[in-house]
Short mmCIF file of N, CA, C and O in Angstrom, two decimals:
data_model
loop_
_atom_site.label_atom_id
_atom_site.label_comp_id
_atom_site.label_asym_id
_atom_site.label_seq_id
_atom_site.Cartn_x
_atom_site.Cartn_y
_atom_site.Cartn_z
N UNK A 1 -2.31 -40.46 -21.90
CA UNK A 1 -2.32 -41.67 -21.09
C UNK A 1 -0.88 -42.14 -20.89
O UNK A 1 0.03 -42.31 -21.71
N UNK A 2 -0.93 -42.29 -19.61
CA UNK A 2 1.03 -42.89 -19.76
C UNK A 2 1.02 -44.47 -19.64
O UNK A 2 0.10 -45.29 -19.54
N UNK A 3 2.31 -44.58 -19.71
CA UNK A 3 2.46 -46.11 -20.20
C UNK A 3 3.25 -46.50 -18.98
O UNK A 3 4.40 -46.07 -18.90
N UNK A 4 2.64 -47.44 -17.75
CA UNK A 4 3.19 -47.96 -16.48
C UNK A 4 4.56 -48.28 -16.84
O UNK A 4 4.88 -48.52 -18.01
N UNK A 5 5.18 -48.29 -16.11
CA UNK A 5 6.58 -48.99 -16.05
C UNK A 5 6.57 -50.66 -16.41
O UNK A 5 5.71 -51.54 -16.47
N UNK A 6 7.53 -50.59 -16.55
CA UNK A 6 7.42 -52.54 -16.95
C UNK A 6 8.78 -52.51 -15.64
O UNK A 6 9.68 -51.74 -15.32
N UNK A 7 8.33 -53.67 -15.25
CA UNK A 7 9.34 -54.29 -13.80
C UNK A 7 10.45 -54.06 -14.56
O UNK A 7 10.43 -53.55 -15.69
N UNK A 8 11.76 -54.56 -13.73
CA UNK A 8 12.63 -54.58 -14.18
C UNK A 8 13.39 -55.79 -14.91
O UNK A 8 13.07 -56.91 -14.50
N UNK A 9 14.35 -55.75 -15.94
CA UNK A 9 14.71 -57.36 -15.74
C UNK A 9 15.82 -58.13 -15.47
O UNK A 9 17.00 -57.79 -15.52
N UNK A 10 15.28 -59.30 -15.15
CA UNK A 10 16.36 -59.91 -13.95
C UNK A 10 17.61 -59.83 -14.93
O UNK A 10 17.55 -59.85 -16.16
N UNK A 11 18.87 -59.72 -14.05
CA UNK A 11 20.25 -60.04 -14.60
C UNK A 11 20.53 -61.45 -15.17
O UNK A 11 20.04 -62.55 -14.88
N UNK A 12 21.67 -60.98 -16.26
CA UNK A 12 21.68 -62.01 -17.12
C UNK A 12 22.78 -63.09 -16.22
O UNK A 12 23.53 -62.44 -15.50
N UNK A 13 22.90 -63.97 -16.18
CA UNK A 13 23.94 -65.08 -15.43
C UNK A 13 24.80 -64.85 -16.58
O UNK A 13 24.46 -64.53 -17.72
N UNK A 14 26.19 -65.10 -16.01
CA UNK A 14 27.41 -64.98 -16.77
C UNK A 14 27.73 -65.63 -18.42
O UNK A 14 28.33 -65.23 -19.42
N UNK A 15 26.72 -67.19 -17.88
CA UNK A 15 26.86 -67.82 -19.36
C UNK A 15 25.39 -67.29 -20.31
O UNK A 15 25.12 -67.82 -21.39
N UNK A 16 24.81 -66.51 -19.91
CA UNK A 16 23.61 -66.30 -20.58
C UNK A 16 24.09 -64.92 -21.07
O UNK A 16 23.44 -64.81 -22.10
N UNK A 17 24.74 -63.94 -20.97
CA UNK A 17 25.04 -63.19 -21.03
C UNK A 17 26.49 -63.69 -21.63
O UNK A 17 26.67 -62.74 -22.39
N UNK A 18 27.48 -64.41 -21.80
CA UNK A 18 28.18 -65.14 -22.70
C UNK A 18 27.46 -65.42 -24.17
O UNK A 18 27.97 -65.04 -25.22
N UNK A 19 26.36 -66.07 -24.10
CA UNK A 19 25.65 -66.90 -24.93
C UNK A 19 25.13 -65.77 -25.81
O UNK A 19 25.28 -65.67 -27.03
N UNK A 20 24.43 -64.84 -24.90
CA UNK A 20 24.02 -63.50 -26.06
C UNK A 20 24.86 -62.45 -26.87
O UNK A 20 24.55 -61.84 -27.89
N UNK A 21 26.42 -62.39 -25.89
CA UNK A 21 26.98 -61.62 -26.70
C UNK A 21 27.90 -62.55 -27.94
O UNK A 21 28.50 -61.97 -28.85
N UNK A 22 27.88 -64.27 -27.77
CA UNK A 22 28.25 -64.79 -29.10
C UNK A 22 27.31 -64.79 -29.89
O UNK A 22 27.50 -65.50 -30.87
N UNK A 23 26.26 -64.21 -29.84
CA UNK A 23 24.66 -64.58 -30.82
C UNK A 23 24.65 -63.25 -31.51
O UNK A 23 24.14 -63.22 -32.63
N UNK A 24 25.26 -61.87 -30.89
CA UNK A 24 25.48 -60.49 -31.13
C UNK A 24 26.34 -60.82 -32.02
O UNK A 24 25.89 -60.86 -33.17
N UNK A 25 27.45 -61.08 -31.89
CA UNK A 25 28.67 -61.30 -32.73
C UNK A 25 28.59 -62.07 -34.33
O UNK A 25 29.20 -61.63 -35.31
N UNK A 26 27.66 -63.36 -34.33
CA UNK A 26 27.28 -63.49 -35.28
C UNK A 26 26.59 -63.22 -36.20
O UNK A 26 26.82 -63.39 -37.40
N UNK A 27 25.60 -62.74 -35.64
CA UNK A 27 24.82 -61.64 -36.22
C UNK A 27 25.78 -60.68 -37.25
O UNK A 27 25.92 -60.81 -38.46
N UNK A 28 26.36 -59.74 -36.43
CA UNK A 28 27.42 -58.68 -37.26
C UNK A 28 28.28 -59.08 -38.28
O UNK A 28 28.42 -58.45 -39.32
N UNK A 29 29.08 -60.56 -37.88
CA UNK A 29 29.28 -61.57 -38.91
C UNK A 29 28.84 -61.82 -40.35
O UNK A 29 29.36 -61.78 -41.46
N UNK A 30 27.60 -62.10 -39.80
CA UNK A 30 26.90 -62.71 -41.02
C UNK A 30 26.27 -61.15 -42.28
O UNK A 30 26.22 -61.10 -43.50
N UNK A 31 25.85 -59.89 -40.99
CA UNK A 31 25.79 -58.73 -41.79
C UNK A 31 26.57 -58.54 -42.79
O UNK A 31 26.25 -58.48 -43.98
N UNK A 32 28.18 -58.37 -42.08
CA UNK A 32 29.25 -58.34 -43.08
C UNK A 32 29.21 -58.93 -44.22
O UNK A 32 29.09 -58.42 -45.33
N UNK A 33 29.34 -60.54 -43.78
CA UNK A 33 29.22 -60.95 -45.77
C UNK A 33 28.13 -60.63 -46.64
O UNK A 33 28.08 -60.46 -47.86
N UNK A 34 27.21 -60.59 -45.68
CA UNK A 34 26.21 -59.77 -46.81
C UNK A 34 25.75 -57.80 -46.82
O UNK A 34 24.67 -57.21 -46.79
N UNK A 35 26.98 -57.41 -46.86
CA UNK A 35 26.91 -56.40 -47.53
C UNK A 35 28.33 -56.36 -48.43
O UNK A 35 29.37 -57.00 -48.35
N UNK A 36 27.79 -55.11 -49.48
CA UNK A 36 28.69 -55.38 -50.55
C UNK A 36 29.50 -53.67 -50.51
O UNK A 36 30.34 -53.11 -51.21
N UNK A 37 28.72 -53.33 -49.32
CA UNK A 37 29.75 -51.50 -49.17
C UNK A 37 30.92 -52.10 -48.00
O UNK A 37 30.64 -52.85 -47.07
N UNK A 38 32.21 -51.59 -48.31
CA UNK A 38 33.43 -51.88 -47.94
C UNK A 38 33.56 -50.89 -46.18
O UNK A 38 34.32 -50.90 -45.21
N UNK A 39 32.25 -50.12 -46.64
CA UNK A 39 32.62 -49.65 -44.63
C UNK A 39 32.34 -50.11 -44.00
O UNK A 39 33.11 -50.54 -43.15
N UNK A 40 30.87 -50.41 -43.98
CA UNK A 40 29.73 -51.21 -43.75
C UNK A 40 29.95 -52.52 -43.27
O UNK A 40 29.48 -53.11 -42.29
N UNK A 41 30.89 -52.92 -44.29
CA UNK A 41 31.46 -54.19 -43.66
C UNK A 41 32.26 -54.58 -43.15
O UNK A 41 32.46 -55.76 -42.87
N UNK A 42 33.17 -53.27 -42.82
CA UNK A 42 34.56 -53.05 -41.76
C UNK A 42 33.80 -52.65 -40.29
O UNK A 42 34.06 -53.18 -39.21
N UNK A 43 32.69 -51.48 -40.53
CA UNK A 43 31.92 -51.43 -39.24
C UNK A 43 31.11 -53.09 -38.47
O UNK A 43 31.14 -53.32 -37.27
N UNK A 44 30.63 -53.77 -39.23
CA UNK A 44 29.86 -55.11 -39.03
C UNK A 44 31.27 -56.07 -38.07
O UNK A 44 31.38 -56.57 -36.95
N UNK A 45 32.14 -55.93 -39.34
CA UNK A 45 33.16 -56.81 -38.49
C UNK A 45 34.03 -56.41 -36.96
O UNK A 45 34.67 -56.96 -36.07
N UNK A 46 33.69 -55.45 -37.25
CA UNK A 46 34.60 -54.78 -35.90
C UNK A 46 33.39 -54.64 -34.93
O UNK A 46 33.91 -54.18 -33.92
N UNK A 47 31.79 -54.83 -34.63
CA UNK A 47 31.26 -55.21 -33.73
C UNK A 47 31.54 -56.32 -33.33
O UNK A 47 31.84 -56.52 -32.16
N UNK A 48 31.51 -57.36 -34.32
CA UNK A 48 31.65 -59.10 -34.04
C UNK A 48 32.45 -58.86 -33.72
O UNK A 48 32.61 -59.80 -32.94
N UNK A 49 33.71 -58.00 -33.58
CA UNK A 49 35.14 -58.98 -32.74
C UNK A 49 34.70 -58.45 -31.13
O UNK A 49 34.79 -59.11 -30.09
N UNK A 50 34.19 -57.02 -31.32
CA UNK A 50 34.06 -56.36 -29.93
C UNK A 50 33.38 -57.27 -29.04
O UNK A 50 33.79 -57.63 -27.94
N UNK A 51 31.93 -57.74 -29.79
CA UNK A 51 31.31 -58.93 -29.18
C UNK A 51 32.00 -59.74 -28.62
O UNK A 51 32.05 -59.79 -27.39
N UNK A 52 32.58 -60.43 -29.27
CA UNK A 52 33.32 -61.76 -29.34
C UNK A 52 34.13 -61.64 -28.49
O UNK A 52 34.46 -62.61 -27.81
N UNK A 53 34.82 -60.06 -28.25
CA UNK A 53 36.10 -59.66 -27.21
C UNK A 53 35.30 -60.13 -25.56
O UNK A 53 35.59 -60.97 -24.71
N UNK A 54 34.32 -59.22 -25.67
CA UNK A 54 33.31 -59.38 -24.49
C UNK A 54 32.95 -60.67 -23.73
O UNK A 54 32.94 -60.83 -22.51
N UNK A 55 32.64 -61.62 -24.77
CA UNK A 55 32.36 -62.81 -24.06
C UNK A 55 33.30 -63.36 -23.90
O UNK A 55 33.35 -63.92 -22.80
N UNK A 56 34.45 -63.50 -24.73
CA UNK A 56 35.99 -64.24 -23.65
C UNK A 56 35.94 -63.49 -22.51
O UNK A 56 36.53 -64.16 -21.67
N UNK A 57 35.50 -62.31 -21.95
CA UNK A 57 35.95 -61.58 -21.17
C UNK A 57 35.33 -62.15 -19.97
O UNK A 57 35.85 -62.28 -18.86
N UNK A 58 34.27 -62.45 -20.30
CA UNK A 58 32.87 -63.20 -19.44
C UNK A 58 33.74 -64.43 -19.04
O UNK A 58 33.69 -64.80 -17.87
N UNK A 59 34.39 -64.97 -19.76
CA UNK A 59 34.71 -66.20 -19.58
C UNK A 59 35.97 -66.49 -18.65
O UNK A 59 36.20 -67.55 -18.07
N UNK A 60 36.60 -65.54 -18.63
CA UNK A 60 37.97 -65.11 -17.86
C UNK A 60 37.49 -65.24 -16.45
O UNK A 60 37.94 -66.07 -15.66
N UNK A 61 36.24 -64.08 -16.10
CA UNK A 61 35.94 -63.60 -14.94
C UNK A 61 35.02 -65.04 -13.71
O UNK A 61 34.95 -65.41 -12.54
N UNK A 62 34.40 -65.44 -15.44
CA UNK A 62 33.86 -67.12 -14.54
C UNK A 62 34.44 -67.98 -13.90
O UNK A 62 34.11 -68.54 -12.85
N UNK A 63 35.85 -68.18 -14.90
CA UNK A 63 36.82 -69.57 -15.04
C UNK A 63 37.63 -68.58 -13.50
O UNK A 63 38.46 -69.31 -12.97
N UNK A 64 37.56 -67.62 -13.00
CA UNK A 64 38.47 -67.58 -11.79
C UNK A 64 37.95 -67.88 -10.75
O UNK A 64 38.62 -67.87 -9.71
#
């Protein structure tokens, strides 16, 4: 039996798509302090900044 397609979904608006990649970022954040392996928590932190890079980036492209 196959499984229909699901529509597509609508695009995110600039600040909603801002808003999710600071919610991504904390997330990875908060992973970090709670792990106690030293890669683990170099990998965690270096999403949150990538995140974090992303949505200033959002914010650049709005504010012009």
């Amino acid at each position: 039996m196959a499984i229909p397609d699901s529509p597509p979904l609508a695009p995110l608006s600039p600040l909603e798509e801002r808003a999710y990649l600071l919610g991504r970022a904390e997330v990875h954040r908060q992973l970090a302090e709670n792990t106690a392996e030293i890669e683990i928590r170099a990998i965690h932190l270096r999403m949150a900044r990538l995140y974090a890079e992303q949505a200033a980036l959002i914010v650049m492209v709005v504010s012009d």
